[in-house]
XYZ file of C-alpha atoms in Angstrom:
312
model
C -1.931 -44.190 -0.494
C 0.498 -41.873 -2.276
C 3.167 -40.587 0.133
C 2.702 -36.953 -0.958
C -1.022 -37.171 -0.186
C -0.301 -38.675 3.229
C 2.120 -35.869 4.051
C -0.348 -33.241 2.809
C -3.220 -34.666 4.903
C -0.963 -34.951 7.922
C -0.012 -31.333 7.491
C -3.649 -30.294 7.393
C -4.421 -32.245 10.551
C -1.594 -30.486 12.371
C -2.657 -27.058 11.187
C 0.280 -26.452 8.879
C 0.082 -23.383 6.668
C 2.319 -21.513 4.282
C 4.990 -19.556 6.125
C 5.496 -16.019 4.826
C 8.103 -13.526 5.996
C 7.385 -9.833 5.499
C 10.424 -7.566 5.372
C 9.446 -4.110 6.565
C 6.387 -5.601 8.251
C 6.105 -2.786 10.794
C 5.777 -0.168 8.064
C 2.876 1.557 6.338
C 2.465 -1.066 3.622
C 4.122 -4.038 5.324
C 1.785 -3.988 8.320
C -1.239 -4.204 5.998
C 0.454 -7.124 4.252
C 0.778 -8.881 7.615
C -2.898 -8.261 8.372
C -4.090 -9.723 5.076
C -1.770 -12.727 5.412
C -3.184 -13.531 8.849
C -6.713 -13.266 7.447
C -5.725 -15.748 4.723
C -4.458 -18.246 7.304
C -0.723 -17.961 6.630
C 1.974 -18.303 9.272
C 3.389 -14.789 9.363
C 6.708 -13.325 10.477
C 7.497 -9.633 10.310
C 11.081 -8.409 10.215
C 11.866 -4.748 10.824
C 14.182 -2.582 12.888
C 11.562 -2.028 15.590
C 10.283 -5.591 15.687
C 6.872 -4.385 16.861
C 3.412 -3.755 15.461
C 2.857 -0.104 14.395
C 0.601 2.250 16.367
C -2.325 2.092 13.952
C -2.947 -1.580 14.742
C -1.059 -2.470 17.935
C -4.286 -3.271 19.819
C -5.893 -5.296 17.022
C -6.394 -9.000 17.554
C -4.651 -10.149 14.371
C -1.328 -8.695 15.519
C -1.110 -11.465 18.114
C -0.796 -13.980 15.283
C 2.278 -12.303 13.785
C 5.786 -13.141 14.961
C 7.270 -9.634 15.200
C 11.058 -9.850 14.873
C 13.772 -7.207 14.997
C 16.763 -7.088 12.643
C 18.842 -4.469 10.863
C 19.176 -5.621 7.273
C 22.189 -3.386 6.655
C 24.298 -4.205 9.700
C 23.406 -7.794 10.629
C 25.805 -10.581 9.680
C 24.532 -13.329 7.404
C 24.444 -15.733 10.343
C 22.499 -13.364 12.581
C 20.053 -12.490 9.830
C 19.522 -16.124 8.857
C 18.677 -16.946 12.460
C 15.878 -14.365 12.373
C 14.593 -15.058 8.850
C 14.605 -18.846 9.070
C 13.219 -20.826 6.135
C 10.031 -19.188 4.819
C 7.981 -20.597 1.950
C 7.444 -17.105 0.563
C 8.685 -13.581 1.213
C 7.287 -10.123 0.647
C 9.499 -7.063 0.866
C 8.092 -3.609 1.523
C 11.510 -2.247 2.484
C 12.444 1.114 1.018
C 13.969 4.500 1.740
C 13.487 8.069 0.548
C 15.422 11.265 1.142
C 18.141 13.351 -0.481
C 21.255 11.346 0.410
C 22.267 9.123 -2.565
C 24.052 6.685 -0.256
C 20.986 6.201 1.934
C 18.768 5.789 -1.116
C 21.011 3.127 -2.613
C 21.518 1.223 0.627
C 17.959 1.524 1.892
C 16.381 0.387 -1.349
C 19.123 -1.820 -2.751
C 21.509 -3.277 -0.172
C 18.832 -3.845 2.472
C 16.628 -5.798 0.093
C 19.598 -7.680 -1.306
C 20.454 -8.919 2.190
C 16.826 -9.803 2.911
C 16.236 -11.854 -0.236
C 19.615 -13.569 0.053
C 18.826 -14.708 3.587
C 15.404 -16.021 2.562
C 17.049 -17.965 -0.267
C 19.561 -19.522 2.139
C 16.623 -20.872 4.120
C 16.192 -23.414 1.340
C 12.381 -23.472 1.101
C 11.595 -20.311 -0.806
C 8.910 -20.805 -3.452
C 7.715 -17.263 -4.275
C 8.719 -13.656 -3.701
C 6.979 -10.301 -3.988
C 8.509 -6.851 -3.872
C 6.985 -3.367 -3.769
C 9.007 -1.448 -6.355
C 8.129 1.686 -8.335
C 6.080 2.436 -11.449
C 7.919 2.478 -14.767
C 6.421 5.918 -15.468
C 8.054 7.268 -12.325
C 11.326 5.587 -13.272
C 11.150 7.254 -16.691
C 11.344 10.664 -14.982
C 14.801 10.092 -13.508
C 16.769 11.525 -16.452
C 15.147 14.904 -17.028
C 12.532 15.502 -14.341
C 14.079 14.538 -11.017
C 17.140 15.764 -9.054
C 20.407 13.982 -9.768
C 20.589 12.395 -6.305
C 17.291 10.589 -6.923
C 18.906 8.303 -9.480
C 20.282 6.312 -6.541
C 16.704 5.545 -5.518
C 16.025 3.852 -8.844
C 19.408 2.125 -8.846
C 18.504 0.678 -5.473
C 15.178 -0.562 -6.820
C 16.984 -2.349 -9.665
C 19.328 -4.020 -7.173
C 16.327 -5.146 -5.130
C 14.447 -6.532 -8.137
C 17.523 -8.473 -9.232
C 17.926 -9.864 -5.718
C 14.285 -10.951 -5.649
C 14.724 -12.878 -8.896
C 17.969 -14.443 -7.669
C 16.261 -15.601 -4.472
C 14.033 -17.989 -6.438
C 16.820 -19.340 -8.612
C 16.415 -16.794 -11.389
C 12.881 -17.932 -12.202
C 10.983 -14.717 -12.980
C 7.682 -16.616 -13.009
C 7.992 -16.926 -9.222
C 8.401 -13.215 -8.557
C 5.747 -10.512 -8.435
C 6.806 -6.880 -8.714
C 4.158 -4.450 -7.499
C 4.914 -1.035 -9.010
C 2.790 1.845 -7.709
C 3.154 5.553 -8.415
C 1.796 7.149 -5.236
C 0.344 5.139 -2.336
C -2.348 6.567 -0.075
C -4.254 5.267 2.927
C -4.595 5.309 6.663
C -6.144 8.153 8.628
C -3.487 10.854 8.503
C -1.394 13.030 6.208
C 2.410 12.908 6.145
C 5.362 14.752 4.630
C 8.245 12.279 4.976
C 7.310 10.059 3.285
C 4.561 12.004 1.470
C 1.189 10.510 2.347
C -2.502 11.406 2.166
C -5.296 9.714 4.095
C -7.797 7.222 2.731
C -10.737 9.591 2.219
C -8.715 12.175 0.305
C -6.723 9.627 -1.711
C -9.790 7.602 -2.660
C -11.467 10.720 -4.005
C -8.440 11.641 -6.090
C -8.111 8.070 -7.369
C -11.696 7.940 -8.646
C -11.374 11.440 -10.127
C -8.195 10.652 -12.069
C -9.717 7.485 -13.507
C -12.268 9.637 -15.358
C -11.652 9.661 -19.159
C -10.587 13.333 -19.499
C -7.794 12.875 -16.957
C -6.705 9.553 -18.444
C -6.442 11.111 -21.907
C -4.534 14.088 -20.539
C -2.108 11.791 -18.700
C -1.482 9.719 -21.821
C -0.593 12.863 -23.774
C 1.613 14.660 -21.250
C 5.263 13.962 -20.410
C 7.300 13.224 -17.308
C 6.106 14.169 -13.852
C 2.969 15.800 -15.257
C 1.938 12.374 -16.564
C 2.701 10.787 -13.182
C 0.765 13.489 -11.324
C -2.299 12.788 -13.471
C -2.182 9.037 -12.863
C -4.524 7.720 -10.145
C -2.813 6.966 -6.823
C -3.302 3.492 -5.350
C -4.678 2.512 -1.966
C -2.239 0.799 0.396
C -4.796 -1.993 0.842
C -4.642 -2.787 -2.874
C -0.837 -2.893 -2.825
C -0.857 -5.160 0.227
C -3.559 -7.457 -1.160
C -1.672 -7.833 -4.443
C 1.507 -8.829 -2.600
C -0.403 -11.354 -0.495
C -2.168 -12.893 -3.480
C 1.179 -13.394 -5.233
C 2.875 -14.886 -2.177
C 0.086 -17.397 -1.582
C -0.517 -18.269 -5.247
C 0.198 -21.975 -5.643
C -1.636 -22.306 -8.971
C 1.592 -22.734 -10.900
C 0.804 -19.767 -13.136
C 3.474 -17.130 -13.763
C 3.366 -14.321 -11.246
C 2.743 -10.908 -12.844
C 4.466 -7.554 -12.856
C 1.825 -5.052 -11.743
C 2.781 -1.691 -13.184
C 0.487 1.142 -12.103
C -2.761 1.520 -10.189
C -5.103 -0.158 -12.665
C -3.012 -3.342 -12.860
C -2.589 -3.471 -9.082
C -6.297 -2.963 -8.419
C -7.351 -5.579 -10.971
C -5.013 -8.248 -9.597
C -5.641 -7.493 -5.925
C -9.398 -7.872 -6.186
C -9.969 -4.924 -3.855
C -13.207 -2.933 -4.260
C -13.183 -0.118 -6.809
C -12.528 3.297 -5.294
C -15.680 5.330 -4.719
C -14.092 8.207 -2.803
C -15.340 10.906 -5.156
C -18.832 9.428 -5.378
C -18.993 9.096 -1.603
C -17.892 12.712 -1.150
C -20.506 13.984 -3.610
C -23.212 11.855 -1.978
C -22.233 13.152 1.452
C -22.288 16.742 0.186
C -25.716 16.237 -1.362
C -27.077 14.746 1.853
C -25.673 17.606 3.927
C -27.104 20.207 1.546
C -30.489 18.497 1.733
C -30.305 18.487 5.519
C -29.301 22.150 5.534
C -32.169 23.069 3.190
C -34.639 21.275 5.456
C -33.248 23.056 8.497
C -33.252 26.434 6.747
C -36.906 26.070 5.676
C -37.899 25.813 9.319
C -35.353 27.947 11.143
C -34.908 30.908 8.801
C -38.592 31.986 8.984
C -38.388 31.668 12.776
C -35.323 33.892 12.813
C -37.045 36.476 10.598
C -40.113 36.504 12.865
C -37.890 36.986 15.898
C -36.094 39.916 14.290
C -39.382 41.509 13.282
C -40.700 41.146 16.829
C -37.597 42.842 18.199
C -38.063 45.710 15.735
C -41.695 46.129 16.718
C -40.774 46.133 20.403
C -38.230 48.899 19.884
C -40.872 51.062 18.195
C -43.155 50.961 21.203
């Protein structure tokens, strides 16, 4: 029997699976990536400053199948970082930073990812990489629509994308860049970073996919265009990253620029937030009408009785 087949069958018998390291795995997007990877049967390591599962999922069963590791990508030596990262088959980076300090933006988006991808490459087994970057339409706003300090954010993203390509020997077919505009999800709203919950975001996503909004977005410039583009659910971003990391078909990995491309590739269900909200409103109005038909006449009769009693 062919040696490669023997090794493959032996691996299956011992429960071997693709090893994937998630940088920023304790974060909003990274934790969902870890969840989907576990569900797909991968061997999963998460690397973040905290080294723990986030609050939204810390009691969920799947978290027990993730190796939660702690490391500071900006301060760790190569040796220390390599000891934590090991030799993964694939990596996904959800590492990023926002704020108003150009230095933090450049380091948090650029240097941190550069260190992460370089360490994964030194492991010697890296086959594929995925990175959550930023939509080209958002990037196009940096010259005339965004504050000067924000240019460092985009510079950092370029550094990270270059590092991701370098980590797989310069072969762009082995790298997937997921480029959202605005990501929503979870069960809460946030300011830093800006975030809206799933119900609200799903409604806005479905609304902005309607033809009038799409036409308006295509015709308007800068941040107005971006504001009219549908946001993307964090589950779609995570699922797209996971699909790319586990894709052993040999096909070139894509660049997913914008919500429509991300949703199509990820295979996640189409957003029905607006439809669900309208259906819920209709049901509640129907319930209210049914209640009013019974209770309002009762209330009127009661009032009339009180009036009659006061006349006596």
